[in-house]
Coordinates of C-alpha atoms in Angstrom, one line a residue:
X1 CA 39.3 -10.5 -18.1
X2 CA 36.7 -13.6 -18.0
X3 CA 33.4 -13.6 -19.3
X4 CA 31.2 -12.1 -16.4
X5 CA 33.4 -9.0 -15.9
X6 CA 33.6 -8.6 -19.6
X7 CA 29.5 -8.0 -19.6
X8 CA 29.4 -5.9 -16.2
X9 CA 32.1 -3.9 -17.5
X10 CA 29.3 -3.5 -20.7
X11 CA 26.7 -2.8 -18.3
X12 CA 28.9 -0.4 -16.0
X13 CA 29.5 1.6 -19.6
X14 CA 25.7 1.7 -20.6
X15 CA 24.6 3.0 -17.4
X16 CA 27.1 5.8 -17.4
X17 CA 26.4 6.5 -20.6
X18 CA 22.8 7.6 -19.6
X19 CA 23.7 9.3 -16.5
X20 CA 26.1 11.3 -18.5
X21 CA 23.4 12.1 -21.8
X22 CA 20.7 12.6 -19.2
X23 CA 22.8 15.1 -17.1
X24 CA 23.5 17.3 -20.4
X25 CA 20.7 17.5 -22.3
X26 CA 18.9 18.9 -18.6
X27 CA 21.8 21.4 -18.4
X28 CA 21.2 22.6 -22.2
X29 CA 17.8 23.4 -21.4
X30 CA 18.3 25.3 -18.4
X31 CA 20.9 27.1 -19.9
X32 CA 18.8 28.0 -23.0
X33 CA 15.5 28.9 -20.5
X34 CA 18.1 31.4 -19.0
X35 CA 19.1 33.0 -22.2
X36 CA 15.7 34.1 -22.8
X37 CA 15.1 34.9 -19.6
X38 CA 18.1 36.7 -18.9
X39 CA 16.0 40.3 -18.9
X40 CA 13.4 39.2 -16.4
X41 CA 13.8 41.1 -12.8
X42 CA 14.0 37.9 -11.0
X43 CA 17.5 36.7 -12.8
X44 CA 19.5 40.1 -11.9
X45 CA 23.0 39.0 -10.7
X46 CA 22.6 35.3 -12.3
X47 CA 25.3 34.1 -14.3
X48 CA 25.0 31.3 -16.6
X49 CA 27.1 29.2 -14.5
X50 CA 25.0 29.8 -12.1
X51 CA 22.4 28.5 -14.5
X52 CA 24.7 25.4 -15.1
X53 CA 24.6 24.8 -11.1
X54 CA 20.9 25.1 -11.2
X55 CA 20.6 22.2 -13.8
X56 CA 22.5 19.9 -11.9
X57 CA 20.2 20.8 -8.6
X58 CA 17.3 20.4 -11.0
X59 CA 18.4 16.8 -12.5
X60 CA 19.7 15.6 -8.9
X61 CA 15.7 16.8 -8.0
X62 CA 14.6 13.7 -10.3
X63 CA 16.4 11.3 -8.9
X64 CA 15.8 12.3 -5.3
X65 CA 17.6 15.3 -3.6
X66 CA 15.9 18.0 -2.3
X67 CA 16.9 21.3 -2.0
X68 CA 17.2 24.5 -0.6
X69 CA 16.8 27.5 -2.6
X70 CA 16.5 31.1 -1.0
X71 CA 15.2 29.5 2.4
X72 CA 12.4 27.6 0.0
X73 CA 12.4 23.6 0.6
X74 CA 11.9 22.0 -2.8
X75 CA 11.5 18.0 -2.7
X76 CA 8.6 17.6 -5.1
X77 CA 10.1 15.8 -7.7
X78 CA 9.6 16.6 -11.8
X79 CA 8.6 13.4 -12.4
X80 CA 8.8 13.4 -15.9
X81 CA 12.1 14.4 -15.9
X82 CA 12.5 11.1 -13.7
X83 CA 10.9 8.8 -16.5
X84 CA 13.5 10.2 -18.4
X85 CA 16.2 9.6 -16.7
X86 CA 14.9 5.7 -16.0
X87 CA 13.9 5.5 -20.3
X88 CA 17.3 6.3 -21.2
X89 CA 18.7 4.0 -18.8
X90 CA 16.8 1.3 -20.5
X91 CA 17.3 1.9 -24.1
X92 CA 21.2 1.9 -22.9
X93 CA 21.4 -1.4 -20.5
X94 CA 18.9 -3.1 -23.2
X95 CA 21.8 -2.7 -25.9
X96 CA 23.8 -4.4 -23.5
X97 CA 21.6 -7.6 -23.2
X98 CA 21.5 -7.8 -18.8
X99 CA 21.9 -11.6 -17.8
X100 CA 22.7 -11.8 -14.2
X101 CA 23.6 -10.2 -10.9
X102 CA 27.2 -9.0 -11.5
X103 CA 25.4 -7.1 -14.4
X104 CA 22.9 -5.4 -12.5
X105 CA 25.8 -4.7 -9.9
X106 CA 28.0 -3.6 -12.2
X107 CA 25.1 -1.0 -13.9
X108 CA 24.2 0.5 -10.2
X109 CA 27.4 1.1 -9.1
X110 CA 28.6 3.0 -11.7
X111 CA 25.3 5.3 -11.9
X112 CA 25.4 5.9 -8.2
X113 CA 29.7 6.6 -9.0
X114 CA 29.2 8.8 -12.0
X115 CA 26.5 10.9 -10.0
X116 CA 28.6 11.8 -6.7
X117 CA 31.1 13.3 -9.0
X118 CA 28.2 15.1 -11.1
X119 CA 26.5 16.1 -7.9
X120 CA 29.6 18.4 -7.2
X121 CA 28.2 21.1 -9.4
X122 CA 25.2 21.4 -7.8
X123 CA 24.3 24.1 -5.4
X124 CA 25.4 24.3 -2.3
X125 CA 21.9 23.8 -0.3
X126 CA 21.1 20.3 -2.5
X127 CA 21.5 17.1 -0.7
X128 CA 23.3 14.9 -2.9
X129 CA 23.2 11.8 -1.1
X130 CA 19.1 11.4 -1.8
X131 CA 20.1 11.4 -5.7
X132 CA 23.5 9.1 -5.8
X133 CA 21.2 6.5 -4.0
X134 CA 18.7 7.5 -6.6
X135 CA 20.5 7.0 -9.6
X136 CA 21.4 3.4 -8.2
X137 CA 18.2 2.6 -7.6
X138 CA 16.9 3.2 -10.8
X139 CA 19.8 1.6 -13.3
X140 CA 19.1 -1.4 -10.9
X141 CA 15.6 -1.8 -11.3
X142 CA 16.0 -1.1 -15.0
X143 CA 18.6 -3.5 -15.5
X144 CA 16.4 -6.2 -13.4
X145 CA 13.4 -5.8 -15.8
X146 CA 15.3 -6.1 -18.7
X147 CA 17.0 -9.3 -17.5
X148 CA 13.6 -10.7 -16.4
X149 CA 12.1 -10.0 -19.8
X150 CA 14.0 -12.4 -21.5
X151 CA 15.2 -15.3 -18.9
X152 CA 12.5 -15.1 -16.0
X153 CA 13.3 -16.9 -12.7
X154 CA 12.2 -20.2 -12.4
X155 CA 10.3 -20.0 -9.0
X156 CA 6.6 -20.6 -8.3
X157 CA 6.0 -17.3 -7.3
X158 CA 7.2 -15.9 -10.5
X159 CA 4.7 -17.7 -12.4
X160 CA 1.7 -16.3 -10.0
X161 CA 3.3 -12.8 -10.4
X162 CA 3.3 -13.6 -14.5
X163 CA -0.7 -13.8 -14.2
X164 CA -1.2 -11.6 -12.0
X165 CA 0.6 -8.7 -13.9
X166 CA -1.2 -9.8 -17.0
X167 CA -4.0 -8.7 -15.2
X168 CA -2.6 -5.6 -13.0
X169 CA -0.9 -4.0 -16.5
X170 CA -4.0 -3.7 -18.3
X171 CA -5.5 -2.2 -15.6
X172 CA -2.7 0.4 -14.9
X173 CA -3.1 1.4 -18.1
X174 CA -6.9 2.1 -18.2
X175 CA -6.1 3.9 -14.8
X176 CA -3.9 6.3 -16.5
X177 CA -5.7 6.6 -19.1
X178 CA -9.2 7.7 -17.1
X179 CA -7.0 9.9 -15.5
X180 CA -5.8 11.6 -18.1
X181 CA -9.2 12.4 -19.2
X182 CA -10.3 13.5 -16.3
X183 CA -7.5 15.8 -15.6
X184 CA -8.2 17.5 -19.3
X185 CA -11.6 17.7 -18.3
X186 CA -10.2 20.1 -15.3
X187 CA -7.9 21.7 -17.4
X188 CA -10.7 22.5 -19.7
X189 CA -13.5 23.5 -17.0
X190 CA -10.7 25.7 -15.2
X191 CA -9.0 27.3 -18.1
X192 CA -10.3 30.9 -17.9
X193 CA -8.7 30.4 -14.1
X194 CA -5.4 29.4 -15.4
X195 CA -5.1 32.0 -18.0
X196 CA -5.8 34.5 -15.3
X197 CA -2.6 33.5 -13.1
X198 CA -0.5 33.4 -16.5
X199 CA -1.6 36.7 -16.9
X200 CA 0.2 38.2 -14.0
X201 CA 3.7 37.6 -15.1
X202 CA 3.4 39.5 -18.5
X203 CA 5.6 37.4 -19.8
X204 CA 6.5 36.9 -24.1
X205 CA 5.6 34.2 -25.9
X206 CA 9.5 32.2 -25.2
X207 CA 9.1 33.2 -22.1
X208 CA 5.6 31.8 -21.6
X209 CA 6.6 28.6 -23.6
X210 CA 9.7 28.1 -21.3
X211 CA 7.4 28.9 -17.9
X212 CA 4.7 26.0 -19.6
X213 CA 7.7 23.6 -20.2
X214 CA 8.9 24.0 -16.4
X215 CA 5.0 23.2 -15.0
X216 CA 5.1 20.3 -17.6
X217 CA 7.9 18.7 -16.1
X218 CA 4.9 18.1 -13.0
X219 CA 2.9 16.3 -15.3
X220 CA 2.7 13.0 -13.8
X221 CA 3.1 14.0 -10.2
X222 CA -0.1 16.0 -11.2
X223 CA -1.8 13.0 -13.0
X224 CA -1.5 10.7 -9.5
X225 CA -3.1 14.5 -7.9
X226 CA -6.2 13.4 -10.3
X227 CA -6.2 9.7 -9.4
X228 CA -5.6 10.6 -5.5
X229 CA -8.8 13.5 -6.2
X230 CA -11.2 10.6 -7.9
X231 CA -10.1 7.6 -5.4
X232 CA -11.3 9.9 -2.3
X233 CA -7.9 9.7 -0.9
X234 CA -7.6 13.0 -1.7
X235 CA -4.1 15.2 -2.1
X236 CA -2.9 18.6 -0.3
X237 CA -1.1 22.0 -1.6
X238 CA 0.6 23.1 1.4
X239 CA -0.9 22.7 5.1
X240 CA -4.7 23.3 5.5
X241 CA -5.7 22.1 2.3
X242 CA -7.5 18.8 1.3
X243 CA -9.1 18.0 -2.1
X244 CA -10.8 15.2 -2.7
X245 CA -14.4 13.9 -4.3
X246 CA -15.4 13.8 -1.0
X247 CA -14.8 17.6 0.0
X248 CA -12.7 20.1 -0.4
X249 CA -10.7 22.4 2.0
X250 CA -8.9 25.3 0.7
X251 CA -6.6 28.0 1.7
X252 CA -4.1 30.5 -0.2
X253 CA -2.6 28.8 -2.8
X254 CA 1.0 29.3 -4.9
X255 CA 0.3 31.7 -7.9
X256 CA 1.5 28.9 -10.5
X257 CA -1.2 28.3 -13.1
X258 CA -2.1 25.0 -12.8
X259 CA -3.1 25.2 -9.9
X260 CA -6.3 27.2 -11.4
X261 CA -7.9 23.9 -12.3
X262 CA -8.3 23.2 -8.6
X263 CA -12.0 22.8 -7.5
X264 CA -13.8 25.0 -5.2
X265 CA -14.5 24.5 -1.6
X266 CA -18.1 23.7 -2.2
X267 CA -17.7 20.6 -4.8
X268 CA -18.3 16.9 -4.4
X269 CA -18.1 14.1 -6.9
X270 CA -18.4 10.7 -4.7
X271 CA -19.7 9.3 -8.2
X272 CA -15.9 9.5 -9.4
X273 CA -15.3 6.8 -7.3
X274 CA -17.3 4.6 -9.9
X275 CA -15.3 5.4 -12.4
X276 CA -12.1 3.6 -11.0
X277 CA -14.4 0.3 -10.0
X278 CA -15.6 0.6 -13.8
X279 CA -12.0 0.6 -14.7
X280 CA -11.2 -2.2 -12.9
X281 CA -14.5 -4.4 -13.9
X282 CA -13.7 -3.7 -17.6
X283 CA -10.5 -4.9 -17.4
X284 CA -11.8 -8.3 -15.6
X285 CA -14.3 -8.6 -18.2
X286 CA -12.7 -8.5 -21.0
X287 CA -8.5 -10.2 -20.1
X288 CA -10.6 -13.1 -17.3
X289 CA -11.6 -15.1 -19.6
X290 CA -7.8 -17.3 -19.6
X291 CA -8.9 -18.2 -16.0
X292 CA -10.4 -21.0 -16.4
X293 CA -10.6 -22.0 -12.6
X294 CA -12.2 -20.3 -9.5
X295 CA -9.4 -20.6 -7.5
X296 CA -7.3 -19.2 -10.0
X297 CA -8.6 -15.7 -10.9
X298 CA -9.6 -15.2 -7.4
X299 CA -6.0 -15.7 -6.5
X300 CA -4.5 -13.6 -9.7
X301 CA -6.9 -10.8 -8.7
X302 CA -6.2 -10.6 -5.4
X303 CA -2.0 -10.7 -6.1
X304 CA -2.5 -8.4 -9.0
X305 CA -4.4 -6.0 -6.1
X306 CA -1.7 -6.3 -3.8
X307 CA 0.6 -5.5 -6.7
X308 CA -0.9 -2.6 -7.6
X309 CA -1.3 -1.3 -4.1
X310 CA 2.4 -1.1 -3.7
X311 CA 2.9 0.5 -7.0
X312 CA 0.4 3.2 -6.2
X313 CA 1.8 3.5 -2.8
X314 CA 5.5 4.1 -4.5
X315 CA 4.0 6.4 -7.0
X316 CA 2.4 8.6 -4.3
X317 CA 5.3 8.7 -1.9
X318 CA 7.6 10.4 -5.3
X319 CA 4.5 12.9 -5.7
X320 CA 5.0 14.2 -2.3
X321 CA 7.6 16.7 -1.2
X322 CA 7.8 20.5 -0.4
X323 CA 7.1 23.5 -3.0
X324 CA 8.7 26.1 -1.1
X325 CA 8.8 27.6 2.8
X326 CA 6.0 27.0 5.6
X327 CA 3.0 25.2 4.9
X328 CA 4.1 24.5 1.5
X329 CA 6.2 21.9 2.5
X330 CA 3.2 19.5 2.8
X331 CA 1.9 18.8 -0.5
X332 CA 1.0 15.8 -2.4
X333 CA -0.8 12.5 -0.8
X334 CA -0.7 9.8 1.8
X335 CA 0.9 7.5 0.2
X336 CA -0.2 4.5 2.2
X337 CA -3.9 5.7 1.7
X338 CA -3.6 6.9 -1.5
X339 CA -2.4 3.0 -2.5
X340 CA -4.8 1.4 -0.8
X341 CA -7.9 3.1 -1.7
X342 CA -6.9 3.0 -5.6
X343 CA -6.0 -0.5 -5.3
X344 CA -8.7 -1.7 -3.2
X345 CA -11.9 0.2 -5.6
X346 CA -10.1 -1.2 -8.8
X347 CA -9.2 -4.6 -7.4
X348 CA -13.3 -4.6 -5.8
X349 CA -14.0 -4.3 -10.0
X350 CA -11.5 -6.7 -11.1
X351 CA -12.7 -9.1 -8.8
X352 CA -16.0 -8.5 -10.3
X353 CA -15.2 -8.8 -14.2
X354 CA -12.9 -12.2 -13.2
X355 CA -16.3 -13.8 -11.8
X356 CA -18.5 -12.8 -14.4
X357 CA -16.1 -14.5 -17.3
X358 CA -15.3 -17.7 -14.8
X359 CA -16.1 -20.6 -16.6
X360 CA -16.3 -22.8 -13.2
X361 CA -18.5 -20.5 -11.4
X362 CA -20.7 -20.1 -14.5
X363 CA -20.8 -24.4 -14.1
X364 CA -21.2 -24.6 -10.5
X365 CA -24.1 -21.7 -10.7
X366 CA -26.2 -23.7 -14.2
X367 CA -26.0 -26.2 -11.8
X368 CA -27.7 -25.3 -8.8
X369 CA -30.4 -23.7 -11.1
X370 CA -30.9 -27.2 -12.9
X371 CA -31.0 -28.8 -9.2
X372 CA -33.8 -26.4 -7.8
X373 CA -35.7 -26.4 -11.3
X374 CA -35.8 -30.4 -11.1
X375 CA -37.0 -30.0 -7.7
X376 CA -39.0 -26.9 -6.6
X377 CA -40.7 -29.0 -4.0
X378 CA -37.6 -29.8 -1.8
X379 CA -35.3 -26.8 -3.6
X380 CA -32.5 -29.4 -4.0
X381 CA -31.0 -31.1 -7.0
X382 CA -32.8 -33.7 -8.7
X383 CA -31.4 -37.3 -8.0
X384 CA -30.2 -39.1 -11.0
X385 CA -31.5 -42.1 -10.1
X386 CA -35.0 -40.9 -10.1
X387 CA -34.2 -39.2 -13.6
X388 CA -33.0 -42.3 -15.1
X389 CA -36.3 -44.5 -13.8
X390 CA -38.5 -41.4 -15.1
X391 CA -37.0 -41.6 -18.8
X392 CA -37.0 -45.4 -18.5
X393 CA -41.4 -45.3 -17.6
X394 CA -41.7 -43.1 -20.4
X395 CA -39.3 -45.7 -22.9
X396 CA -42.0 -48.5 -21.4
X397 CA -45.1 -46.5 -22.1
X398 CA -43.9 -45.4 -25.8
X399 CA -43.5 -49.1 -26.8
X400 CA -46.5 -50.3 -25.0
X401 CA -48.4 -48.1 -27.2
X402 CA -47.6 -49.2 -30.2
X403 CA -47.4 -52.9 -29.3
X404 CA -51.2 -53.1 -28.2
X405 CA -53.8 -51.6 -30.9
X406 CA -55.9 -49.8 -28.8
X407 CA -53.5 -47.8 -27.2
X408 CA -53.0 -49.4 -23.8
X409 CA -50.0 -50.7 -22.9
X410 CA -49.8 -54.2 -21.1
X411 CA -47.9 -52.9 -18.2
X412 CA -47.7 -49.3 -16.7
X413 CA -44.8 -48.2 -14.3
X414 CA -46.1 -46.9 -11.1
X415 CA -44.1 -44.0 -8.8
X416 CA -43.2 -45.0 -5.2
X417 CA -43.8 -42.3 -2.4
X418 CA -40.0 -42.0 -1.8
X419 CA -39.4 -41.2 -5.6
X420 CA -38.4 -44.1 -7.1
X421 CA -40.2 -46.6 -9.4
X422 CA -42.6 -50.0 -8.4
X423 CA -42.5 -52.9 -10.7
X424 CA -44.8 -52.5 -13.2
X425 CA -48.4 -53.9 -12.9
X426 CA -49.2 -56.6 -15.8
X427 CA -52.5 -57.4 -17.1
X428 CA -54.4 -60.1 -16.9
X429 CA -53.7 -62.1 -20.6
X430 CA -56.8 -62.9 -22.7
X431 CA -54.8 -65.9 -23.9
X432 CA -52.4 -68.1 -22.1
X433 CA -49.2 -67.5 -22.4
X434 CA -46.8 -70.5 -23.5
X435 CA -44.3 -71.6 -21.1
X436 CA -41.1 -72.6 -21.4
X437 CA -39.9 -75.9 -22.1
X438 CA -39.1 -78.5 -18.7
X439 CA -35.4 -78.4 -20.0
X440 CA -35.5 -74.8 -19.2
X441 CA -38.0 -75.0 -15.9
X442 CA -34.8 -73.6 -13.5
X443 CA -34.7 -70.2 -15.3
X444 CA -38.2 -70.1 -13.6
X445 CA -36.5 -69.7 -10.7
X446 CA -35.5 -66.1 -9.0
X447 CA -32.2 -65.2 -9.9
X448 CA -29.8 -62.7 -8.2
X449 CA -29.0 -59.8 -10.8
X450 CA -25.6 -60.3 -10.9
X451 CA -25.5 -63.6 -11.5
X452 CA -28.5 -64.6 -14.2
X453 CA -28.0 -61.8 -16.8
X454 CA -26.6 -64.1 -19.9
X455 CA -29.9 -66.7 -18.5
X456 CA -32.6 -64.4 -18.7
X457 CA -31.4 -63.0 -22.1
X458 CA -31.4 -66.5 -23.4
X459 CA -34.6 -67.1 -21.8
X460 CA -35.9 -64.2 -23.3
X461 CA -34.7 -65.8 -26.9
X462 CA -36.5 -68.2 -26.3
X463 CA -39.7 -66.7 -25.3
X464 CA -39.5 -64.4 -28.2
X465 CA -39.0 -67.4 -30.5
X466 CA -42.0 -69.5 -29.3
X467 CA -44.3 -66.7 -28.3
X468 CA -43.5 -63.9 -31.2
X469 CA -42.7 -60.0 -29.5
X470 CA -41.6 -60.1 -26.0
X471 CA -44.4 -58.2 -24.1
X472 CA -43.5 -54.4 -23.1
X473 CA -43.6 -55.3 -19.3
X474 CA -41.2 -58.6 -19.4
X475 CA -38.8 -56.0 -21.4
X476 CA -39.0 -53.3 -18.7
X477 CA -37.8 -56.4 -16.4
X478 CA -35.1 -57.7 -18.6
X479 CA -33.8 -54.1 -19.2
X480 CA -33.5 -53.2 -15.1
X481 CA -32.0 -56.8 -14.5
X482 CA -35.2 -58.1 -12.3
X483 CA -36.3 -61.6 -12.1
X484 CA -38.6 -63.4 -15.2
X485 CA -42.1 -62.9 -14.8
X486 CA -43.9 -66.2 -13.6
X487 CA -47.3 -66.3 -15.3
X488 CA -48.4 -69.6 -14.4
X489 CA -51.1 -68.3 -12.5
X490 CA -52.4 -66.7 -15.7
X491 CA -52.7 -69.8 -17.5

């Protein structure tokens, strides 16, 4: 046996081992609920094998198969029964250290194996097919996540997906989290409701325990109820019925206790709705500040919104299925709404939060603000030129001042009407000026700029030499590269 069917051999073993662990432990429980149960009315006839059949329908239910119990339909999945199943999968196939496809093969084929013989205990009216193609499923995705963990694929699109989720798993979790509070908050506010229905069944305090466990195993199918109740995408309990924040319609209802922190037909809470955007601005706030680029968080929160739709979308589909006959065989959400709404009024808030902590867009926003401050008169941007001439007339006025005693300075820069700056007027001299010598008469001459930099500095040398301080005005020239200032006229 080679390498690679020595490790999906490993990973063939690990998966059975939590199909096998998962698929007992369920059948202990149900066998212990019917022990203490056994006086109750409604269990007259059943045997414990019976009971043992009933786990097996009950732990093929997680992974998919619905059933058919005493003309009842029951689909709606006990979705934490489900999580489960999929964390014992991990902690088994991590062991095992997945690290390619023959792996992940190998893991699904002997889950979806080891569950068609299982399945052959169930009752008679479960549909095993729906949970062998569950149990696949789930030791498949499992095995690819733990593979992925450690040696990622090296396409592009994996490194967008790497950013995005950085984003979209912070903000699953403050989604969860908001929706746990809020449905304690209807526990809470509808508890004198649920203790009512309790009451009815007179049941012991095992009893009661085992009857809490059993609604318990609902837990997160009724958590994505909240969500779907806050989001205004709203959820249904049987044909008829719709609750959202947006309204409510309600009709008879299944006597199970839970179900008594259900709102009344005349609430509305549109302002829930805020809540999820809050979510999903927090979130961009506080993990947006790694994107430094525009382009980039807008991209990774718009990916990390698409991501999230389809995980809310997959999420509401398993919360949907059938609680017994007639109109009770539509309950849960739309899943296609339900993923869209949620993903769209958190991604609106991410969004948000990634443009409030964008460096560039902070940049490109100073900026325009700088521009219209520099010139209110046109409400465009300053030009730099016009900046660099205005700093340079105040440089010229600053050493004409203290160059001439009384203050003045012997040239003054003058503004053009276009913005930019005229020569600067000079003085009349009280005293002549000395020239330079005839051996340097051709630096009297113009000279282009490019050309007579090195001969106006020398010329200014000179001047400075023979005359003392270079006047403020023939330093303006010098500095802006214009031609020598010919003041033979003022002699």
């Amino acid at each position: 046996m080679n390498e690679n069917s020595r490790h999906a051999v490993h990973a063939a073993l690990a998966a059975s081992q939590a199909v096998i662990l998962t698929w007992l432990a369920t059948a202990v429980v149900v066998i212990f609920a019917f022990t203490i149960n056994i006086s109750s009315p409604v269990l007259t006839g059943v045997s414990w094998q019976d009971a043992g059949h009933m786990a097996t329908s009950l732990w093929m239910l997680s992974l998919g198969s619905p059933l058919i119990v005493s003309g009842a339909h029951i689909s709606l999945m006990p979705l934490l029964l489900t999580l489960g199943i999929a964390l014992a999968f991990r902690y088994f196939i991590r062991r095992n250290s997945i690290g390619g496809w023959n792996e992940v093969v190998g893991a699904a084929c002997a889950a979806a194996a080891l569950t068609a013989i299982i399945s052959l205990s169930a009752l008679p009216g479960t549909f095993t097919l729906h949970g062998i193609l569950g149990a696949g499923i789930i030791a498949a995705v499992v095995s690819l996540i733990e593979w992925w963990s450690w040696d990622p694929p090296r396409a592009a699109w994996w490194g967008w997906m790497g950013r995005s989720w950085a984003l979209a798993k912070p903000l699953l979790m403050v989604l969860i989290s908001a929706t746990f509070v809020l449905f304690i908050v209807a526990m809470v506010t509808g508890w004198d409701q649920v203790l009512d229905i309790h009451s009815y069944y007179l049941l012991n305090a095992l009893q009661s325990g085992v009857f809490t466990v059993a609604q318990a195993l609902y837990l997160p199918t009724l958590l994505v109820w909240t969500l779907a109740f806050a989001s205004g995408a709203g959820f249904t309990v049987g044909s008829g019925t719709h609750f959202s924040s947006l309204g409510v319609m309600t009709q008879p209802l299944p006597a199970l206790p839970v179900l008594g922190a259900l709102p009344g037909p005349t609430v509305h809470m549109p302002w829930l709705i805020v809540i999820i955007v809050a979510c999903g601005l927090a979130v961009g706030v506080l993990s947006g500040g790694h994107l430094k680029r525009l382009g980039e968080a807008c991209g990774a929160g718009a990916i990390a919104t698409m991501v999230l739709m389809v995980l809310f979308a997959l999420v509401g589909a398993l919360s949907t299925g059938g609680i017994g006959p007639g109109r009770l065989i539509e309950t849960g959400v739309e899943p296609p709404i339900f993923g869209a709404l949620v993903a769209l009024e958190a991604g609106v808030g991410l969004l948000l939060g990634l443009l409030f902590r964008n460096q560039q867009l902070h940049g490109i926003i100073r900026a325009r603000f700088r521009g219209a401050a520099a010139s209110p008169s046109t409400g465009g941007a300053a030009d730099p030129e016009d900046e660099r001439a205005a700093e340079a007339s105040e440089d010229l006025a600053m050493s004409g001042r203290a160059a001439v005693p009384n203050g003045k300075p012997e040239g003054t820069a003058k503004r053009t009407d276009n913005g930019g700056e005229a020569a600067p007027r000079i003085d009349e001299p009280s005293e002549p000026i000395s020239r330079v010598s005839d051996d340097d008469a051709d630096f009297d001459e113009p000279m282009a700029h490019s050309d007579n930099a090195t001969a106006r500095s020398d010329l200014g040398k000179r001047n400075s030499a023979e005359d003392g301080e270079l006047s403020a005005a023939e330093k303006w020239r010098i500095s802006r590269g214009l031609p020598a200032i010919d003041q033979s006229d003022a002699v």
